[in-house]
Coordinates of C-alpha atoms and ligand atoms in Angstrom, one line a residue:
M798 CA -2.2 -25.8 -10.1
N799 CA -0.4 -22.5 -10.9
D800 CA 3.3 -22.6 -9.8
M801 CA 3.5 -18.8 -10.1
D802 CA 0.6 -18.2 -7.7
F803 CA 2.1 -16.7 -4.5
T804 CA -1.2 -16.2 -2.7
D805 CA -0.8 -16.8 1.0
K806 CA 2.9 -16.2 0.7
T807 CA 4.7 -13.4 2.5
A808 CA 7.8 -11.8 0.9
L809 CA 10.3 -9.2 2.2
I810 CA 12.4 -7.4 -0.4
V811 CA 15.3 -5.6 1.2
G812 CA 16.1 -2.8 -1.3
G813 CA 12.6 -3.1 -2.6
S814 CA 12.0 0.6 -2.6
S815 CA 13.4 1.3 -6.1
G816 CA 14.9 -0.3 -9.2
I817 CA 15.3 -4.0 -9.6
G818 CA 14.1 -4.7 -6.0
N819 CA 11.0 -2.7 -6.6
G820 CA 10.3 -4.7 -9.8
V821 CA 10.8 -7.9 -7.9
A822 CA 8.4 -6.7 -5.2
Q823 CA 5.7 -5.6 -7.6
N824 CA 6.0 -8.9 -9.5
F825 CA 5.4 -11.0 -6.4
R826 CA 2.5 -8.7 -5.4
A827 CA 0.9 -9.1 -8.9
R828 CA 1.0 -12.9 -8.2
G829 CA -0.8 -12.6 -4.9
A830 CA 2.0 -12.3 -2.3
D831 CA 1.8 -10.0 0.7
V832 CA 4.9 -8.0 0.0
H833 CA 7.0 -5.9 2.4
V834 CA 9.9 -3.7 1.4
W835 CA 12.8 -1.9 3.1
G836 CA 14.6 1.2 1.8
T837 CA 16.6 4.1 3.2
R838 CA 14.0 7.0 3.1
K839 CA 11.8 7.9 6.0
S840 CA 8.5 7.0 4.5
A841 CA 6.9 5.6 1.3
S842 CA 5.8 9.1 0.3
D843 CA 9.5 10.1 -0.1
Y844 CA 9.7 7.9 -3.2
S845 CA 8.3 8.7 -6.6
A846 CA 8.1 7.1 -10.1
A847 CA 11.1 9.3 -11.1
D848 CA 13.2 7.2 -8.6
G849 CA 12.1 4.0 -10.3
S850 CA 9.7 3.4 -7.4
D851 CA 6.2 2.2 -7.2
L852 CA 5.2 1.4 -3.6
E853 CA 1.5 0.9 -4.3
G854 CA 0.3 -2.1 -2.4
L855 CA 3.6 -2.7 -0.6
T856 CA 4.3 -2.4 3.1
Y857 CA 7.3 0.0 3.4
S858 CA 9.8 0.2 6.3
C859 CA 12.8 2.5 6.6
V860 CA 15.8 0.4 7.6
D861 CA 19.3 1.6 6.8
V862 CA 21.1 -1.7 6.5
S863 CA 24.5 0.0 6.6
K864 CA 23.7 0.4 10.3
F865 CA 23.8 -3.1 11.6
D866 CA 22.0 -2.3 14.8
Q867 CA 19.0 -1.0 12.7
I868 CA 18.8 -4.5 11.1
D869 CA 18.8 -6.2 14.5
A870 CA 16.3 -3.7 15.9
A871 CA 13.9 -3.8 12.9
K872 CA 10.5 -5.1 14.0
P873 CA 9.1 -7.3 11.2
T874 CA 5.8 -6.1 9.8
F875 CA 4.7 -9.7 9.2
E876 CA 4.2 -12.8 11.4
S877 CA 5.8 -15.3 9.0
L878 CA 8.1 -15.1 6.0
D879 CA 8.2 -17.4 2.9
I880 CA 10.5 -15.4 0.6
L881 CA 13.4 -13.1 1.4
V882 CA 15.0 -11.2 -1.5
L883 CA 18.2 -9.2 -0.7
C884 CA 18.5 -6.5 -3.4
Q885 CA 20.2 -3.8 -1.4
G886 CA 23.2 -2.4 -3.2
L887 CA 25.3 0.6 -3.9
V888 CA 28.4 1.6 -5.9
R889 CA 30.9 4.4 -5.5
Y890 CA 32.8 6.0 -8.3
G891 CA 35.9 8.3 -8.7
K892 CA 38.3 5.8 -7.2
A893 CA 36.4 6.1 -3.8
E894 CA 36.3 2.3 -3.5
F895 CA 40.1 2.2 -3.5
E896 CA 40.0 4.1 -0.2
R897 CA 39.1 2.5 3.2
A898 CA 36.0 4.6 3.7
G899 CA 34.5 3.8 0.2
W900 CA 35.5 0.2 0.5
D901 CA 33.8 -0.2 3.9
E902 CA 30.7 1.7 2.8
V903 CA 30.2 -0.6 -0.2
M904 CA 31.1 -3.9 1.6
N905 CA 28.9 -3.0 4.5
V906 CA 25.8 -2.6 2.4
N907 CA 26.5 -5.1 -0.4
L908 CA 27.9 -8.0 1.6
N909 CA 27.9 -7.6 5.4
S910 CA 24.3 -6.5 5.5
V911 CA 23.3 -9.5 3.3
M912 CA 24.7 -11.9 5.9
D913 CA 23.0 -9.8 8.7
C914 CA 19.6 -9.9 7.0
S915 CA 20.0 -13.6 6.2
R916 CA 20.9 -14.4 9.8
K917 CA 18.0 -12.3 11.2
F918 CA 15.4 -14.1 9.1
H919 CA 16.9 -17.6 9.2
P920 CA 14.5 -18.8 11.9
M921 CA 11.4 -17.5 10.0
L922 CA 12.6 -19.0 6.7
K923 CA 13.3 -22.3 8.5
E924 CA 9.8 -22.3 10.0
S925 CA 8.2 -21.8 6.5
A926 CA 10.7 -23.9 4.6
G927 CA 11.2 -20.7 2.6
S928 CA 13.4 -19.3 -0.1
L929 CA 16.2 -16.8 0.2
I930 CA 17.4 -15.0 -3.0
I931 CA 20.6 -12.9 -3.0
M932 CA 21.2 -10.3 -5.7
S933 CA 24.7 -10.5 -7.1
S934 CA 25.9 -9.2 -10.5
V935 CA 27.7 -10.4 -13.6
V936 CA 30.7 -8.5 -12.3
A937 CA 31.1 -11.2 -9.7
F938 CA 32.5 -13.3 -12.5
R939 CA 34.6 -10.6 -14.1
S940 CA 36.6 -7.4 -13.3
S941 CA 35.4 -3.9 -13.2
M942 CA 38.5 -1.7 -13.0
G943 CA 37.1 1.3 -11.1
N944 CA 35.1 -0.6 -8.5
P945 CA 37.1 -3.1 -6.5
A946 CA 34.6 -3.1 -3.5
Y947 CA 31.5 -3.5 -5.7
V948 CA 33.1 -6.5 -7.6
A949 CA 34.4 -8.1 -4.4
S950 CA 31.1 -7.7 -2.7
K951 CA 29.2 -9.3 -5.6
A952 CA 31.7 -12.2 -5.9
G953 CA 31.2 -12.5 -2.1
A954 CA 27.5 -12.5 -2.6
A955 CA 27.7 -15.4 -5.1
A956 CA 30.0 -17.4 -2.8
L957 CA 27.8 -16.7 0.2
T958 CA 24.8 -17.9 -1.8
A959 CA 26.6 -21.3 -2.5
T960 CA 27.6 -21.7 1.1
L961 CA 24.3 -20.7 2.7
G962 CA 22.6 -22.9 0.0
E963 CA 24.6 -25.9 1.3
A964 CA 24.4 -25.0 5.0
W965 CA 20.7 -24.2 5.1
A966 CA 19.3 -26.9 2.7
R967 CA 19.0 -29.2 5.8
D968 CA 16.7 -26.6 7.3
G969 CA 14.5 -26.8 4.2
I970 CA 15.5 -23.3 3.0
R971 CA 16.6 -23.0 -0.6
V972 CA 19.2 -20.2 -1.1
N973 CA 19.9 -19.0 -4.6
G974 CA 21.1 -15.9 -6.3
I975 CA 20.7 -13.8 -9.4
A976 CA 23.4 -12.0 -11.4
P977 CA 21.9 -9.3 -13.5
G978 CA 23.7 -7.7 -16.4
Y979 CA 22.7 -4.1 -17.3
V980 CA 19.5 -2.7 -16.0
E981 CA 18.8 1.1 -16.1
T982 CA 18.2 2.2 -12.5
K983 CA 19.6 4.9 -10.3
L984 CA 22.6 2.7 -9.5
T985 CA 23.5 2.7 -13.2
A986 CA 22.6 6.3 -14.0
V987 CA 26.3 7.1 -14.5
T988 CA 26.1 4.9 -17.6
S989 CA 22.5 5.2 -18.7
E990 CA 22.6 9.1 -18.6
N991 CA 25.7 9.2 -20.7
E992 CA 24.7 8.4 -24.3
K993 CA 28.2 7.2 -25.3
R994 CA 28.7 4.9 -22.3
H995 CA 25.1 3.6 -22.7
D996 CA 25.6 2.8 -26.4
M997 CA 28.9 1.0 -25.7
M998 CA 27.2 -1.0 -23.0
V999 CA 24.3 -2.0 -25.2
K1000 CA 26.6 -2.9 -28.0
S1001 CA 28.3 -5.4 -25.6
I1002 CA 25.0 -7.2 -25.1
P1003 CA 23.9 -9.8 -27.6
L1004 CA 20.3 -8.8 -27.2
R1005 CA 21.3 -5.2 -27.9
R1006 CA 19.3 -3.7 -25.1
S1007 CA 19.3 -3.3 -21.3
G1008 CA 17.2 -5.5 -19.2
T1009 CA 14.2 -4.4 -17.1
P1010 CA 13.5 -4.9 -13.4
S1011 CA 10.7 -7.2 -14.4
E1012 CA 13.0 -9.4 -16.4
I1013 CA 15.2 -9.8 -13.4
A1014 CA 12.1 -10.4 -11.3
G1015 CA 11.2 -13.3 -13.7
A1016 CA 14.3 -15.2 -12.3
A1017 CA 13.3 -14.4 -8.7
L1018 CA 9.7 -15.7 -9.3
F1019 CA 11.2 -18.9 -10.7
L1020 CA 13.7 -19.4 -7.9
A1021 CA 11.0 -18.8 -5.2
S1022 CA 8.5 -21.1 -7.0
P1023 CA 8.1 -24.9 -6.8
L1024 CA 9.5 -25.1 -10.3
A1025 CA 12.9 -24.5 -8.7
S1026 CA 12.4 -27.0 -5.9
Y1027 CA 15.7 -28.8 -6.7
V1028 CA 17.8 -25.7 -7.4
V1029 CA 20.2 -24.9 -4.5
G1030 CA 23.1 -22.5 -4.1
Q1031 CA 23.1 -21.3 -7.7
T1032 CA 23.5 -17.7 -9.0
L1033 CA 21.5 -17.4 -12.2
V1034 CA 22.9 -15.0 -14.8
V1035 CA 20.2 -12.8 -16.4
D1036 CA 22.1 -10.5 -18.7
G1037 CA 20.9 -10.7 -22.3
G1038 CA 24.0 -12.7 -23.1
M1039 CA 26.4 -10.0 -22.0
I1040 CA 29.1 -12.3 -20.5
L1041 CA 29.0 -15.1 -23.0
S1042 CA 32.1 -13.9 -24.7
Ligands
LIG1579 N1 21.1 -2.1 -12.3 C1 22.0 -3.0 -12.7 O1 22.4 -3.0 -13.8 C2 22.5 -4.1 -11.7 C3 23.3 -5.1 -12.3 C4 23.8 -6.1 -11.4 C5 23.4 -6.1 -10.1 N2 22.6 -5.1 -9.6 C6 22.2 -5.2 -8.2 O2 20.8 -5.1 -8.1 C7 20.5 -4.6 -6.8 C8 19.5 -3.5 -7.0 O3 20.1 -2.4 -7.6 P1 19.4 -1.4 -8.6 O4 20.2 -1.3 -9.9 O5 18.0 -1.7 -8.6 O6 19.7 0.0 -7.9 P2 18.8 1.0 -7.0 O7 17.6 1.4 -7.8 O8 19.7 2.1 -6.5 O9 18.3 0.1 -5.8 C9 19.2 -0.2 -4.7 C10 18.3 -0.5 -3.6 O10 19.1 -0.7 -2.4 C11 18.7 0.1 -1.4 N3 19.7 0.5 -0.5 C12 20.9 1.0 -0.8 N4 21.6 1.3 0.3 C13 20.8 0.9 1.4 C14 21.0 0.9 2.8 N5 22.0 1.5 3.4 N6 19.9 0.5 3.5 C15 18.8 -0.1 2.9 N7 18.7 -0.1 1.6 C16 19.6 0.4 0.8 C17 18.1 1.3 -2.1 O11 17.2 2.0 -1.2 P3 16.7 3.5 -1.6 O12 15.7 3.3 -2.7 O13 16.2 4.1 -0.4 O14 18.0 4.2 -2.1 C18 17.3 0.6 -3.2 O15 16.1 0.1 -2.8 C19 21.8 -4.2 -6.2 O16 22.3 -5.2 -5.3 C20 22.7 -4.0 -7.4 O17 24.1 -4.2 -7.0 C21 22.1 -4.1 -10.4

């Protein structure tokens, strides 16, 4: 028996069009799952490798999760669902998150839409006794001076993971989360494309390097697998040791 074989399993990765979510999607696909992804662009051909995207073999749908009616209206491209991974996320710089518009924009995508997607697919996950995985961040457990909404949304995501973990365990759904450290994606370009900032960030990581989307995916594979059958409501830190001290 191979606990990492996801043949006959169906996964939806919201925010699976690029970066970490795309790595999660391709890792489930490589292990046999039928994988569906949501992103913001009109079609799969609007993404390229330069965006950190590989949509080969994935079923893509355009659903803007900041528009809650789009989540409600989205017609699933699958009949049943075993694994839901919520990787949607954005950050706003230049003090924008201190203003109402920036705060709302970030909270809507990073936290409100997480609950909306969870609620939408709760019946399907209950039916399959499935697994829900919510992408938080190490900043959930710290501060990040310029990004109050991002930090609050990620702390909220970890708290939501614990609460849904408790509430939905009785439905046979295991809810867990992942808190990545530093992964080079379009979300972190402001750091990765600035040599000085990038070097400072890497110096703060005991492993002395950024993580890869596949290394974050490793935690998602574990949490969705039978190996994690007794893990509920936890947000697993995957950060190369970044927040140990
Ligand atoms: N990179 C890191 O170091 C890091 C660290 C901790 C946590 N995280 C979290 O990991 C998750 C993935 O981020 P990433 O670094 O991989 O960045 P990314 O490459 O920018 O991926 C973000 C994903 O969210 C999607 N998204 C954003 N707004 C959306 C909207 N309104 N509707 C639907 N989808 C939307 C994006 O779609 P498009 O591709 O269409 O833009 C993309 O698929 C996020 O939750 C982020 O907060 C990242």
